[in-house]
Short mmCIF file of C-alpha atoms in Angstrom, two decimals:
data_model
loop_
_atom_site.label_atom_id
_atom_site.label_comp_id
_atom_site.label_asym_id
_atom_site.label_seq_id
_atom_site.Cartn_x
_atom_site.Cartn_y
_atom_site.Cartn_z
CA UNK A 1 -77.66 -30.46 -102.80
CA UNK A 2 -79.43 -33.37 -101.00
CA UNK A 3 -82.47 -32.25 -98.56
CA UNK A 4 -82.76 -34.21 -95.55
CA UNK A 5 -86.36 -34.02 -93.70
CA UNK A 6 -86.36 -34.90 -89.85
CA UNK A 7 -89.35 -35.70 -87.87
CA UNK A 8 -90.58 -34.92 -85.35
CA UNK A 9 -89.08 -31.44 -84.62
CA UNK A 10 -89.94 -31.86 -80.99
CA UNK A 11 -90.79 -34.94 -79.01
CA UNK A 12 -92.08 -35.02 -75.51
CA UNK A 13 -91.02 -38.60 -73.62
CA UNK A 14 -90.39 -39.98 -70.26
CA UNK A 15 -87.41 -41.77 -68.85
CA UNK A 16 -87.82 -45.56 -69.94
CA UNK A 17 -89.63 -44.67 -73.16
CA UNK A 18 -88.46 -45.79 -76.33
CA UNK A 19 -88.47 -43.09 -78.95
CA UNK A 20 -87.65 -43.26 -82.67
CA UNK A 21 -86.81 -40.16 -84.81
CA UNK A 22 -87.14 -40.51 -88.46
CA UNK A 23 -85.03 -38.77 -91.32
CA UNK A 24 -85.81 -38.81 -95.03
CA UNK A 25 -83.53 -38.01 -97.79
CA UNK A 26 -84.43 -36.30 -101.20
CA UNK A 27 -82.46 -38.86 -103.23
CA UNK A 28 -80.89 -42.24 -102.33
CA UNK A 29 -77.60 -41.76 -99.88
CA UNK A 30 -76.71 -45.40 -99.51
CA UNK A 31 -75.62 -45.57 -96.11
CA UNK A 32 -74.05 -42.45 -96.04
CA UNK A 33 -75.88 -41.24 -92.89
CA UNK A 34 -74.93 -40.19 -89.66
CA UNK A 35 -76.71 -39.17 -85.90
CA UNK A 36 -75.39 -36.78 -83.66
CA UNK A 37 -76.45 -35.80 -80.29
CA UNK A 38 -76.05 -31.87 -79.07
CA UNK A 39 -76.67 -30.42 -75.68
CA UNK A 40 -76.84 -26.90 -75.04
CA UNK A 41 -73.64 -24.93 -75.33
CA UNK A 42 -71.71 -28.03 -76.54
CA UNK A 43 -70.49 -29.29 -79.99
CA UNK A 44 -72.32 -31.93 -81.26
CA UNK A 45 -71.45 -35.71 -80.49
CA UNK A 46 -71.30 -38.46 -83.13
CA UNK A 47 -73.40 -41.30 -82.02
CA UNK A 48 -73.98 -43.58 -85.19
CA UNK A 49 -72.41 -43.58 -88.78
CA UNK A 50 -72.86 -45.61 -91.75
CA UNK A 51 -76.37 -45.38 -90.92
CA UNK A 52 -76.37 -48.05 -88.27
CA UNK A 53 -72.70 -48.43 -86.98
CA UNK A 54 -72.38 -47.29 -83.00
CA UNK A 55 -69.48 -44.74 -82.65
CA UNK A 56 -67.21 -45.84 -79.82
CA UNK A 57 -68.49 -45.56 -76.21
CA UNK A 58 -71.97 -45.05 -77.21
CA UNK A 59 -74.49 -47.03 -75.18
CA UNK A 60 -76.24 -49.81 -76.73
CA UNK A 61 -79.38 -48.16 -76.03
CA UNK A 62 -78.86 -45.91 -79.49
CA UNK A 63 -79.71 -47.46 -82.58
CA UNK A 64 -79.87 -46.77 -86.25
CA UNK A 65 -81.56 -48.22 -89.31
CA UNK A 66 -82.09 -47.82 -93.06
CA UNK A 67 -80.84 -47.22 -96.29
CA UNK A 68 -81.45 -45.51 -99.34
CA UNK A 69 -83.88 -42.49 -98.57
CA UNK A 70 -85.30 -43.56 -95.20
CA UNK A 71 -83.49 -43.58 -91.77
CA UNK A 72 -84.20 -44.14 -87.94
CA UNK A 73 -82.80 -43.36 -84.66
CA UNK A 74 -84.08 -45.62 -81.81
CA UNK A 75 -83.52 -45.12 -78.18
CA UNK A 76 -84.85 -48.40 -76.48
CA UNK A 77 -84.97 -46.82 -72.94
CA UNK A 78 -84.72 -43.24 -72.78
CA UNK A 79 -82.21 -42.14 -69.90
CA UNK A 80 -82.02 -38.94 -68.13
CA UNK A 81 -78.80 -37.96 -69.88
CA UNK A 82 -80.54 -38.50 -73.53
CA UNK A 83 -82.78 -35.50 -73.17
CA UNK A 84 -80.98 -33.36 -75.75
CA UNK A 85 -81.32 -32.68 -79.72
CA UNK A 86 -80.53 -35.03 -82.21
CA UNK A 87 -79.56 -34.46 -85.81
CA UNK A 88 -79.58 -36.76 -88.86
CA UNK A 89 -76.74 -35.75 -91.36
CA UNK A 90 -75.95 -37.42 -95.22
CA UNK A 91 -72.30 -37.54 -95.83
CA UNK A 92 -72.32 -38.38 -99.40
CA UNK A 93 -69.07 -37.37 -101.40
CA UNK A 94 -70.21 -34.32 -102.45
CA UNK A 95 -72.38 -32.89 -99.96
CA UNK A 96 -73.12 -33.19 -96.22
CA UNK A 97 -76.91 -31.67 -95.25
CA UNK A 98 -78.18 -31.90 -92.06
CA UNK A 99 -81.73 -32.46 -90.90
CA UNK A 100 -83.29 -29.76 -88.72
CA UNK A 101 -83.13 -31.43 -85.63
CA UNK A 102 -84.94 -33.06 -83.14
CA UNK A 103 -85.72 -32.04 -79.59
CA UNK A 104 -86.12 -34.80 -77.22
CA UNK A 105 -87.68 -33.14 -74.08
CA UNK A 106 -89.22 -34.24 -70.54
CA UNK B 1 -55.53 -38.24 -78.64
CA UNK B 2 -56.51 -36.13 -81.58
CA UNK B 3 -58.26 -33.09 -80.31
CA UNK B 4 -59.31 -29.96 -82.69
CA UNK B 5 -58.63 -26.59 -81.42
CA UNK B 6 -60.25 -23.71 -83.10
CA UNK B 7 -58.89 -19.91 -83.03
CA UNK B 8 -61.03 -17.30 -80.63
CA UNK B 9 -64.09 -15.25 -81.16
CA UNK B 10 -64.52 -12.58 -83.81
CA UNK B 11 -66.34 -9.27 -83.85
CA UNK B 12 -66.62 -8.10 -87.67
CA UNK B 13 -68.52 -5.44 -89.47
CA UNK B 14 -70.91 -6.07 -92.87
CA UNK B 15 -69.38 -6.51 -95.86
CA UNK B 16 -66.08 -7.90 -94.34
CA UNK B 17 -64.28 -11.19 -94.33
CA UNK B 18 -63.14 -13.79 -91.43
CA UNK B 19 -60.97 -16.63 -91.36
CA UNK B 20 -61.27 -19.24 -88.57
CA UNK B 21 -58.69 -21.69 -87.91
CA UNK B 22 -58.95 -25.37 -86.68
CA UNK B 23 -55.61 -26.96 -85.37
CA UNK B 24 -55.09 -30.83 -84.95
CA UNK B 25 -53.61 -31.46 -81.70
CA UNK B 26 -51.82 -34.78 -80.70
CA UNK B 27 -51.50 -35.81 -84.40
CA UNK B 28 -52.62 -34.88 -87.95
CA UNK B 29 -55.88 -34.81 -89.76
CA UNK B 30 -56.61 -38.68 -90.99
CA UNK B 31 -59.07 -37.55 -93.67
CA UNK B 32 -61.93 -34.98 -94.20
CA UNK B 33 -62.29 -31.85 -92.43
CA UNK B 34 -65.65 -30.28 -92.43
CA UNK B 35 -66.74 -26.85 -91.40
CA UNK B 36 -70.41 -26.70 -90.03
CA UNK B 37 -71.95 -23.48 -88.66
CA UNK B 38 -75.21 -23.18 -85.78
CA UNK B 39 -76.90 -19.68 -85.77
CA UNK B 40 -78.17 -18.55 -82.50
CA UNK B 41 -80.81 -21.13 -81.43
CA UNK B 42 -80.91 -22.91 -84.97
CA UNK B 43 -79.93 -26.18 -86.20
CA UNK B 44 -76.52 -27.38 -87.71
CA UNK B 45 -75.68 -26.02 -91.17
CA UNK B 46 -72.87 -28.10 -93.36
CA UNK B 47 -70.66 -25.31 -95.19
CA UNK B 48 -68.10 -27.69 -96.79
CA UNK B 49 -65.28 -29.94 -96.49
CA UNK B 50 -61.72 -30.37 -97.49
CA UNK B 51 -59.32 -33.69 -97.58
CA UNK B 52 -56.31 -32.17 -96.88
CA UNK B 53 -54.18 -35.21 -97.93
CA UNK B 54 -55.78 -35.07 -101.35
CA UNK B 55 -56.57 -31.15 -101.32
CA UNK B 56 -60.04 -31.93 -102.47
CA UNK B 57 -62.92 -29.84 -101.55
CA UNK B 58 -66.49 -29.50 -101.72
CA UNK B 59 -68.65 -26.68 -100.73
CA UNK B 60 -72.78 -26.55 -100.00
CA UNK B 61 -74.68 -24.60 -102.80
CA UNK B 62 -75.74 -21.92 -100.20
CA UNK B 63 -72.19 -21.03 -99.77
CA UNK B 64 -70.80 -21.56 -103.14
CA UNK B 65 -68.45 -18.45 -104.10
CA UNK B 66 -68.45 -17.27 -100.45
CA UNK B 67 -66.67 -19.44 -98.64
CA UNK B 68 -62.99 -21.21 -99.01
CA UNK B 69 -61.57 -23.93 -97.03
CA UNK B 70 -58.11 -24.42 -97.23
CA UNK B 71 -55.64 -27.15 -95.28
CA UNK B 72 -51.93 -27.47 -94.83
CA UNK B 73 -50.51 -30.29 -96.78
CA UNK B 74 -48.86 -31.59 -93.63
CA UNK B 75 -52.68 -32.03 -92.41
CA UNK B 76 -52.15 -30.07 -89.11
CA UNK B 77 -54.15 -26.93 -89.43
CA UNK B 78 -57.37 -26.14 -91.89
CA UNK B 79 -58.89 -22.58 -92.37
CA UNK B 80 -62.30 -21.38 -93.48
CA UNK B 81 -62.81 -18.01 -94.78
CA UNK B 82 -66.04 -16.59 -95.36
CA UNK B 83 -66.44 -12.95 -97.10
CA UNK B 84 -69.30 -10.72 -97.60
CA UNK B 85 -70.37 -11.32 -94.08
CA UNK B 86 -74.13 -10.42 -93.26
CA UNK B 87 -75.99 -10.09 -89.84
CA UNK B 88 -77.28 -13.62 -90.61
CA UNK B 89 -73.62 -15.21 -90.66
CA UNK B 90 -73.48 -14.30 -86.99
CA UNK B 91 -73.14 -17.84 -85.49
CA UNK B 92 -70.83 -20.40 -83.90
CA UNK B 93 -68.37 -22.02 -86.39
CA UNK B 94 -67.40 -25.62 -85.87
CA UNK B 95 -64.61 -27.47 -87.48
CA UNK B 96 -65.00 -31.61 -87.37
CA UNK B 97 -63.14 -34.37 -88.58
CA UNK B 98 -62.98 -38.09 -88.86
CA UNK B 99 -60.45 -40.09 -86.66
CA UNK B 100 -60.67 -42.91 -89.32
CA UNK B 101 -59.13 -42.96 -92.75
CA UNK B 102 -61.67 -42.52 -95.86
CA UNK B 103 -64.69 -41.27 -93.40
CA UNK B 104 -66.52 -38.14 -94.06
CA UNK B 105 -68.55 -37.87 -91.08
CA UNK B 106 -66.87 -36.65 -88.09
CA UNK B 107 -66.50 -37.97 -84.43
CA UNK B 108 -64.21 -35.17 -83.44
CA UNK B 109 -65.35 -31.82 -82.99
CA UNK B 110 -63.72 -28.37 -82.21
CA UNK B 111 -64.95 -26.07 -79.61
CA UNK B 112 -66.53 -23.77 -81.65
CA UNK B 113 -65.88 -20.19 -82.63
CA UNK B 114 -68.20 -17.40 -82.40
CA UNK B 115 -68.43 -14.88 -84.85
CA UNK B 116 -70.57 -11.81 -84.41
CA UNK B 117 -71.33 -9.50 -87.25
CA UNK B 118 -72.31 -6.34 -86.26
CA UNK B 119 -72.36 -2.58 -87.07
#
């Protein structure tokens, strides 16, 4: 299976900060990359699919970039509602591995 | 609006099997239905997916031979069967699906089903 390496595992930031999370695939996945946000006790929420397309209703401060093996999620100006854990997931036709997660905390 | 409704919590003995269901409420599955689990305090772990209209399945290597994902051809309900349960299988199990045809990411999720394995 394809391995996904996400970094950092924890990120301390303040409201208004610009933050970036990185995800690396062990082999090329084209643009089959999604980003999810999860809050405690809740199901994950899709933010971005196909590496850079915002899902419906996702604020424009979220942005995704990359293709092949290197991907990033950027939050341009962190808001109080954004403190959560973020996961990348590759979803090529034969698998669907998640990264280890990045907890964004105050 | 399509929602995913999962079956209730399960308490199982080691070595037994569990079946978790995921019903499409307000419509049918558009394309792929995936199963993802999350052990207490841990990250998300993809288990596999099915495309009900095609009847095709893909499983994560670590679950091969132990998990079976099925769905009815009417694309209204999906099941995840996991056998040979161990304490390490205690987790919340989610089903997830896309509301768009041809996509295998997941923009809708079930509420999660807690499976506890205890002697």
